[in-house]
Short mmCIF file of the N, C-alpha and C atoms (twelve columns), coordinates in Angstrom:
data_MODEL
# 
_entry.id   MODEL 
# 
loop_
_atom_site.group_PDB 
_atom_site.id 
_atom_site.type_symbol 
_atom_site.label_atom_id 
_atom_site.label_alt_id 
_atom_site.label_comp_id 
_atom_site.label_asym_id 
_atom_site.label_seq_id 
_atom_site.Cartn_x 
_atom_site.Cartn_y 
_atom_site.Cartn_z 
_atom_site.pdbx_PDB_model_num 
ATOM 1   N N  . UNK A 1  0.786  -1.669 0.106   1 
ATOM 2   C CA . UNK A 1  -0.075 -0.335 -0.325  1 
ATOM 3   C C  . UNK A 1  0.850  1.587  -0.077  1 
ATOM 4   N N  . UNK A 2  1.888  1.296  0.585   1 
ATOM 5   C CA . UNK A 2  2.479  2.313  1.049   1 
ATOM 6   C C  . UNK A 2  3.600  2.509  -0.351  1 
ATOM 7   N N  . UNK A 3  3.787  1.773  -1.314  1 
ATOM 8   C CA . UNK A 3  4.477  1.653  -2.162  1 
ATOM 9   C C  . UNK A 3  3.755  2.114  -3.755  1 
ATOM 10  N N  . UNK A 4  2.344  1.542  -3.253  1 
ATOM 11  C CA . UNK A 4  1.409  2.549  -4.129  1 
ATOM 12  C C  . UNK A 4  0.596  4.036  -4.336  1 
ATOM 13  N N  . UNK A 5  0.972  4.296  -2.940  1 
ATOM 14  C CA . UNK A 5  0.808  5.947  -2.580  1 
ATOM 15  C C  . UNK A 5  1.968  6.730  -3.124  1 
ATOM 16  N N  . UNK A 6  3.624  5.962  -2.981  1 
ATOM 17  C CA . UNK A 6  4.594  6.532  -3.394  1 
ATOM 18  C C  . UNK A 6  4.672  6.866  -5.267  1 
ATOM 19  N N  . UNK A 7  3.526  5.771  -5.598  1 
ATOM 20  C CA . UNK A 7  3.538  5.360  -7.123  1 
ATOM 21  C C  . UNK A 7  2.476  6.455  -7.260  1 
ATOM 22  N N  . UNK A 8  2.287  7.038  -6.741  1 
ATOM 23  C CA . UNK A 8  0.712  7.523  -7.412  1 
ATOM 24  C C  . UNK A 8  1.509  8.933  -6.882  1 
ATOM 25  N N  . UNK A 9  2.386  9.501  -6.132  1 
ATOM 26  C CA . UNK A 9  2.709  10.765 -5.562  1 
ATOM 27  C C  . UNK A 9  4.081  11.126 -6.394  1 
ATOM 28  N N  . UNK A 10 4.079  10.363 -7.071  1 
ATOM 29  C CA . UNK A 10 5.319  10.241 -8.121  1 
ATOM 30  C C  . UNK A 10 4.794  10.431 -9.387  1 
ATOM 31  N N  . UNK A 11 3.516  10.194 -9.441  1 
ATOM 32  C CA . UNK A 11 3.138  10.278 -11.056 1 
ATOM 33  C C  . UNK A 11 2.276  12.001 -11.195 1 
ATOM 34  N N  . UNK A 12 1.736  11.620 -9.983  1 
ATOM 35  C CA . UNK A 12 1.051  13.358 -9.478  1 
ATOM 36  C C  . UNK A 12 2.916  14.710 -9.622  1 
ATOM 37  N N  . UNK A 13 3.321  13.762 -9.228  1 
ATOM 38  C CA . UNK A 13 4.798  15.117 -9.253  1 
ATOM 39  C C  . UNK A 13 5.230  15.338 -10.948 1 
ATOM 40  N N  . UNK A 14 5.364  13.964 -11.737 1 
ATOM 41  C CA . UNK A 14 5.678  14.487 -13.048 1 
ATOM 42  C C  . UNK A 14 4.082  14.748 -14.256 1 
ATOM 43  N N  . UNK A 15 2.700  14.168 -13.879 1 
ATOM 44  C CA . UNK A 15 2.430  15.232 -14.292 1 
ATOM 45  C C  . UNK A 15 1.758  16.477 -14.389 1 
ATOM 46  N N  . UNK A 16 2.400  17.414 -13.070 1 
ATOM 47  C CA . UNK A 16 2.509  18.679 -12.736 1 
ATOM 48  C C  . UNK A 16 3.405  18.821 -13.559 1 
ATOM 49  N N  . UNK A 17 4.804  18.342 -13.116 1 
ATOM 50  C CA . UNK A 17 5.714  18.660 -14.508 1 
ATOM 51  C C  . UNK A 17 5.589  18.818 -15.697 1 
ATOM 52  N N  . UNK A 18 5.693  18.353 -16.221 1 
ATOM 53  C CA . UNK A 18 4.387  17.827 -17.504 1 
ATOM 54  C C  . UNK A 18 3.748  18.493 -17.591 1 
ATOM 55  N N  . UNK A 19 2.561  19.147 -17.267 1 
ATOM 56  C CA . UNK A 19 2.160  20.414 -16.847 1 
ATOM 57  C C  . UNK A 19 2.792  21.726 -17.221 1 
ATOM 58  N N  . UNK A 20 3.999  21.879 -16.292 1 
ATOM 59  C CA . UNK A 20 4.457  23.470 -16.451 1 
ATOM 60  C C  . UNK A 20 5.343  23.337 -17.656 1 
ATOM 61  N N  . UNK A 21 5.598  22.730 -18.083 1 
ATOM 62  C CA . UNK A 21 6.510  22.314 -19.226 1 
ATOM 63  C C  . UNK A 21 5.663  22.681 -20.782 1 
ATOM 64  N N  . UNK A 22 4.251  21.724 -20.456 1 
ATOM 65  C CA . UNK A 22 3.525  22.387 -21.762 1 
ATOM 66  C C  . UNK A 22 3.077  23.750 -21.537 1 
ATOM 67  N N  . UNK A 23 2.795  24.204 -20.766 1 
ATOM 68  C CA . UNK A 23 2.124  25.469 -20.409 1 
ATOM 69  C C  . UNK A 23 3.295  26.599 -20.763 1 
ATOM 70  N N  . UNK A 24 4.798  26.051 -20.608 1 
ATOM 71  C CA . UNK A 24 5.968  27.599 -21.282 1 
ATOM 72  C C  . UNK A 24 5.773  26.921 -22.953 1 
ATOM 73  N N  . UNK A 25 5.646  25.307 -23.322 1 
ATOM 74  C CA . UNK A 25 5.631  25.920 -24.525 1 
ATOM 75  C C  . UNK A 25 5.063  25.992 -25.243 1 
ATOM 76  N N  . UNK A 26 3.453  26.123 -24.651 1 
ATOM 77  C CA . UNK A 26 2.271  27.175 -25.432 1 
ATOM 78  C C  . UNK A 26 2.935  28.094 -25.441 1 
ATOM 79  N N  . UNK A 27 3.601  28.967 -24.134 1 
ATOM 80  C CA . UNK A 27 4.306  31.014 -24.381 1 
ATOM 81  C C  . UNK A 27 4.693  30.679 -25.663 1 
ATOM 82  N N  . UNK A 28 6.157  29.580 -25.913 1 
ATOM 83  C CA . UNK A 28 6.679  29.684 -26.266 1 
ATOM 84  C C  . UNK A 28 6.266  29.948 -27.805 1 
ATOM 85  N N  . UNK A 29 5.272  28.709 -28.387 1 
ATOM 86  C CA . UNK A 29 4.299  28.591 -29.397 1 
ATOM 87  C C  . UNK A 29 4.091  29.942 -29.983 1 
ATOM 88  N N  . UNK A 30 3.265  30.735 -28.708 1 
ATOM 89  C CA . UNK A 30 2.580  32.065 -29.328 1 
ATOM 90  C C  . UNK A 30 3.125  32.399 -29.374 1 
ATOM 91  N N  . UNK A 31 4.698  33.152 -28.341 1 
ATOM 92  C CA . UNK A 31 5.650  33.803 -29.097 1 
ATOM 93  C C  . UNK A 31 6.827  34.283 -30.538 1 
ATOM 94  N N  . UNK A 32 6.003  32.363 -30.898 1 
ATOM 95  C CA . UNK A 32 6.964  32.165 -32.297 1 
ATOM 96  C C  . UNK A 32 5.945  32.542 -33.633 1 
ATOM 97  N N  . UNK A 33 4.265  32.968 -33.195 1 
ATOM 98  C CA . UNK A 33 3.729  33.115 -33.747 1 
ATOM 99  C C  . UNK A 33 3.024  34.373 -34.417 1 
ATOM 100 N N  . UNK A 34 3.795  35.098 -32.714 1 
ATOM 101 C CA . UNK A 34 3.807  36.571 -33.082 1 
ATOM 102 C C  . UNK A 34 4.953  37.070 -34.181 1 
ATOM 103 N N  . UNK A 35 6.052  36.443 -33.678 1 
ATOM 104 C CA . UNK A 35 6.949  36.779 -34.989 1 
ATOM 105 C C  . UNK A 35 6.893  36.174 -36.004 1 
ATOM 106 N N  . UNK A 36 6.069  35.761 -36.170 1 
ATOM 107 C CA . UNK A 36 5.922  34.906 -37.836 1 
ATOM 108 C C  . UNK A 36 4.706  35.777 -38.193 1 
ATOM 109 N N  . UNK A 37 4.334  36.089 -37.450 1 
ATOM 110 C CA . UNK A 37 3.593  37.460 -38.179 1 
ATOM 111 C C  . UNK A 37 3.776  38.945 -38.266 1 
ATOM 112 N N  . UNK A 38 5.061  38.963 -37.698 1 
ATOM 113 C CA . UNK A 38 5.308  40.695 -37.590 1 
ATOM 114 C C  . UNK A 38 6.571  40.001 -39.001 1 
ATOM 115 N N  . UNK A 39 7.167  39.279 -39.265 1 
ATOM 116 C CA . UNK A 39 7.810  39.121 -40.446 1 
ATOM 117 C C  . UNK A 39 7.193  39.297 -41.506 1 
ATOM 118 N N  . UNK A 40 5.626  38.497 -41.771 1 
ATOM 119 C CA . UNK A 40 4.811  38.367 -43.180 1 
ATOM 120 C C  . UNK A 40 4.352  39.676 -43.586 1 
ATOM 121 N N  . UNK A 41 3.864  40.812 -42.070 1 
ATOM 122 C CA . UNK A 41 4.051  41.485 -42.414 1 
ATOM 123 C C  . UNK A 41 4.805  42.988 -42.833 1 
ATOM 124 N N  . UNK A 42 6.352  42.974 -41.823 1 
ATOM 125 C CA . UNK A 42 7.458  43.533 -42.791 1 
ATOM 126 C C  . UNK A 42 8.051  42.978 -44.472 1 
ATOM 127 N N  . UNK A 43 7.347  41.623 -45.042 1 
ATOM 128 C CA . UNK A 43 8.437  41.194 -46.085 1 
ATOM 129 C C  . UNK A 43 6.953  41.780 -46.754 1 
ATOM 130 N N  . UNK A 44 5.769  41.720 -46.579 1 
ATOM 131 C CA . UNK A 44 4.643  42.138 -47.540 1 
ATOM 132 C C  . UNK A 44 5.427  44.028 -47.629 1 
ATOM 133 N N  . UNK A 45 5.218  44.647 -47.002 1 
ATOM 134 C CA . UNK A 45 6.061  45.966 -46.447 1 
ATOM 135 C C  . UNK A 45 7.295  45.779 -47.949 1 
ATOM 136 N N  . UNK A 46 7.884  44.767 -47.448 1 
ATOM 137 C CA . UNK A 46 9.436  45.306 -48.530 1 
ATOM 138 C C  . UNK A 46 9.059  44.860 -49.587 1 
ATOM 139 N N  . UNK A 47 8.065  43.764 -50.316 1 
ATOM 140 C CA . UNK A 47 7.565  43.144 -51.521 1 
ATOM 141 C C  . UNK A 47 7.362  44.666 -52.331 1 
ATOM 142 N N  . UNK A 48 6.292  45.078 -51.669 1 
ATOM 143 C CA . UNK A 48 5.466  46.929 -52.239 1 
ATOM 144 C C  . UNK A 48 6.865  47.350 -52.401 1 
ATOM 145 N N  . UNK A 49 7.568  47.746 -51.719 1 
ATOM 146 C CA . UNK A 49 8.216  48.667 -51.669 1 
ATOM 147 C C  . UNK A 49 9.732  48.419 -53.009 1 
ATOM 148 N N  . UNK A 50 9.659  46.648 -53.223 1 
ATOM 149 C CA . UNK A 50 10.348 46.665 -54.466 1 
ATOM 150 C C  . UNK A 50 9.634  46.635 -55.466 1 
ATOM 151 N N  . UNK A 51 8.758  46.399 -55.360 1 
ATOM 152 C CA . UNK A 51 7.199  46.461 -56.680 1 
ATOM 153 C C  . UNK A 51 7.395  48.252 -57.085 1 
ATOM 154 N N  . UNK A 52 7.298  48.650 -56.166 1 
ATOM 155 C CA . UNK A 52 7.784  50.660 -56.473 1 
ATOM 156 C C  . UNK A 52 9.097  50.976 -57.141 1 
ATOM 157 N N  . UNK A 53 9.798  49.709 -56.578 1 
ATOM 158 C CA . UNK A 53 10.831 50.489 -56.890 1 
ATOM 159 C C  . UNK A 53 11.127 50.043 -58.478 1 
ATOM 160 N N  . UNK A 54 10.903 48.996 -59.043 1 
ATOM 161 C CA . UNK A 54 10.788 48.446 -60.176 1 
ATOM 162 C C  . UNK A 54 10.299 49.282 -61.088 1 
ATOM 163 N N  . UNK A 55 9.160  49.330 -60.779 1 
ATOM 164 C CA . UNK A 55 8.188  50.701 -61.745 1 
ATOM 165 C C  . UNK A 55 8.379  51.941 -61.644 1 
ATOM 166 N N  . UNK A 56 9.250  52.339 -60.390 1 
ATOM 167 C CA . UNK A 56 10.310 53.304 -61.316 1 
ATOM 168 C C  . UNK A 56 11.431 52.918 -61.896 1 
ATOM 169 N N  . UNK A 57 12.298 52.345 -61.882 1 
ATOM 170 C CA . UNK A 57 12.780 51.927 -62.699 1 
ATOM 171 C C  . UNK A 57 12.944 51.818 -64.015 1 
ATOM 172 N N  . UNK A 58 11.589 50.895 -64.542 1 
ATOM 173 C CA . UNK A 58 10.527 50.675 -65.905 1 
ATOM 174 C C  . UNK A 58 10.643 52.543 -66.121 1 
ATOM 175 N N  . UNK A 59 10.194 52.934 -65.184 1 
ATOM 176 C CA . UNK A 59 10.022 54.462 -66.542 1 
ATOM 177 C C  . UNK A 59 10.993 55.529 -65.911 1 
ATOM 178 N N  . UNK A 60 12.044 55.101 -65.365 1 
ATOM 179 C CA . UNK A 60 13.502 55.542 -66.032 1 
ATOM 180 C C  . UNK A 60 14.089 55.163 -66.989 1 
ATOM 181 N N  . UNK A 61 13.927 54.354 -66.717 1 
ATOM 182 C CA . UNK A 61 14.824 52.769 -68.342 1 
ATOM 183 C C  . UNK A 61 13.875 53.834 -69.500 1 
ATOM 184 N N  . UNK A 62 12.471 53.503 -69.651 1 
ATOM 185 C CA . UNK A 62 11.680 54.350 -70.848 1 
ATOM 186 C C  . UNK A 62 12.228 55.470 -71.106 1 
ATOM 187 N N  . UNK A 63 12.388 56.472 -70.239 1 
ATOM 188 C CA . UNK A 63 12.410 57.739 -70.878 1 
ATOM 189 C C  . UNK A 63 13.893 57.564 -71.340 1 
ATOM 190 N N  . UNK A 64 14.512 56.925 -70.669 1 
ATOM 191 C CA . UNK A 64 16.076 57.413 -71.153 1 
ATOM 192 C C  . UNK A 64 16.332 56.871 -72.457 1 
ATOM 193 N N  . UNK A 65 15.569 55.649 -72.819 1 
ATOM 194 C CA . UNK A 65 15.300 54.989 -73.943 1 
ATOM 195 C C  . UNK A 65 14.893 55.666 -74.596 1 
ATOM 196 N N  . UNK A 66 13.701 57.195 -74.693 1 
ATOM 197 C CA . UNK A 66 13.662 58.153 -75.505 1 
ATOM 198 C C  . UNK A 66 14.328 58.891 -75.592 1 
ATOM 199 N N  . UNK A 67 14.950 59.520 -74.320 1 
ATOM 200 C CA . UNK A 67 16.239 60.144 -74.855 1 
ATOM 201 C C  . UNK A 67 17.381 59.894 -75.717 1 
ATOM 202 N N  . UNK A 68 16.971 58.510 -75.638 1 
ATOM 203 C CA . UNK A 68 18.526 58.181 -76.353 1 
ATOM 204 C C  . UNK A 68 18.059 58.101 -77.613 1 
ATOM 205 N N  . UNK A 69 16.994 57.534 -77.983 1 
ATOM 206 C CA . UNK A 69 16.716 57.942 -79.715 1 
ATOM 207 C C  . UNK A 69 16.740 58.968 -79.940 1 
ATOM 208 N N  . UNK A 70 16.255 59.784 -79.441 1 
ATOM 209 C CA . UNK A 70 16.195 61.159 -79.664 1 
ATOM 210 C C  . UNK A 70 17.353 62.089 -79.694 1 
ATOM 211 N N  . UNK A 71 18.439 61.579 -79.379 1 
ATOM 212 C CA . UNK A 71 19.931 62.064 -78.920 1 
ATOM 213 C C  . UNK A 71 20.849 61.629 -80.240 1 
ATOM 214 N N  . UNK A 72 20.247 60.197 -80.491 1 
ATOM 215 C CA . UNK A 72 20.290 59.303 -82.217 1 
ATOM 216 C C  . UNK A 72 20.440 60.105 -83.215 1 
ATOM 217 N N  . UNK A 73 18.648 60.255 -82.604 1 
ATOM 218 C CA . UNK A 73 18.030 61.019 -84.417 1 
ATOM 219 C C  . UNK A 73 18.750 62.493 -84.688 1 
ATOM 220 N N  . UNK A 74 18.907 63.116 -83.516 1 
ATOM 221 C CA . UNK A 74 19.628 64.401 -83.311 1 
ATOM 222 C C  . UNK A 74 21.667 63.887 -83.905 1 
ATOM 223 N N  . UNK A 75 22.122 63.405 -83.914 1 
ATOM 224 C CA . UNK A 75 23.344 63.157 -84.096 1 
ATOM 225 C C  . UNK A 75 23.349 62.025 -85.122 1 
ATOM 226 N N  . UNK A 76 22.541 61.527 -85.244 1 
ATOM 227 C CA . UNK A 76 22.286 60.119 -86.777 1 
ATOM 228 C C  . UNK A 76 22.755 58.861 -86.997 1 
ATOM 229 N N  . UNK A 77 23.045 58.703 -85.309 1 
ATOM 230 C CA . UNK A 77 23.958 57.313 -85.243 1 
ATOM 231 C C  . UNK A 77 23.335 56.469 -84.100 1 
ATOM 232 N N  . UNK A 78 22.717 54.752 -84.161 1 
ATOM 233 C CA . UNK A 78 22.448 54.291 -83.146 1 
ATOM 234 C C  . UNK A 78 23.078 53.554 -82.479 1 
ATOM 235 N N  . UNK A 79 24.518 53.713 -82.407 1 
ATOM 236 C CA . UNK A 79 25.511 53.148 -81.937 1 
ATOM 237 C C  . UNK A 79 25.287 53.371 -80.091 1 
ATOM 238 N N  . UNK A 80 24.837 52.498 -79.263 1 
ATOM 239 C CA . UNK A 80 24.260 53.132 -77.527 1 
ATOM 240 C C  . UNK A 80 25.852 53.831 -77.459 1 
ATOM 241 N N  . UNK A 81 26.820 52.956 -77.836 1 
ATOM 242 C CA . UNK A 81 28.169 53.274 -77.084 1 
ATOM 243 C C  . UNK A 81 28.565 54.464 -76.912 1 
ATOM 244 N N  . UNK A 82 28.138 54.739 -78.095 1 
ATOM 245 C CA . UNK A 82 29.040 56.333 -78.808 1 
ATOM 246 C C  . UNK A 82 28.050 57.379 -77.961 1 
ATOM 247 N N  . UNK A 83 26.162 56.989 -78.050 1 
ATOM 248 C CA . UNK A 83 25.600 57.743 -77.518 1 
ATOM 249 C C  . UNK A 83 25.537 57.808 -75.715 1 
ATOM 250 N N  . UNK A 84 26.644 57.016 -74.946 1 
ATOM 251 C CA . UNK A 84 26.539 57.216 -73.816 1 
ATOM 252 C C  . UNK A 84 28.405 58.179 -73.316 1 
ATOM 253 N N  . UNK A 85 28.396 58.052 -73.979 1 
ATOM 254 C CA . UNK A 85 29.615 58.161 -74.059 1 
ATOM 255 C C  . UNK A 85 29.316 59.736 -74.153 1 
ATOM 256 N N  . UNK A 86 28.994 60.723 -74.922 1 
ATOM 257 C CA . UNK A 86 28.886 61.988 -75.078 1 
ATOM 258 C C  . UNK A 86 27.763 62.572 -73.654 1 
ATOM 259 N N  . UNK A 87 26.727 61.279 -73.243 1 
ATOM 260 C CA . UNK A 87 25.480 61.725 -72.129 1 
ATOM 261 C C  . UNK A 87 27.326 62.026 -70.601 1 
ATOM 262 N N  . UNK A 88 27.954 61.226 -71.274 1 
ATOM 263 C CA . UNK A 88 28.980 61.132 -70.079 1 
ATOM 264 C C  . UNK A 88 29.460 62.323 -70.030 1 
# 
């Protein structure tokens, strides 16, 4: 009977320890979830910035192409290297 009481006490102690560890794990999982959500929001923001940059670069490239074309007509050449040396 004494042995049975010791086993029950040990089982209860182990279960309390396990519950405590599961509580700590739950807190850690919540923290990781919050970090993941924050990272997702930041990545979305960075992607939007990159899309805007890409649009700006496309616009600048188009405008540069128009300028180079007009300059080429003015100078009667289509050699891009010659046009770039003139611009620089």
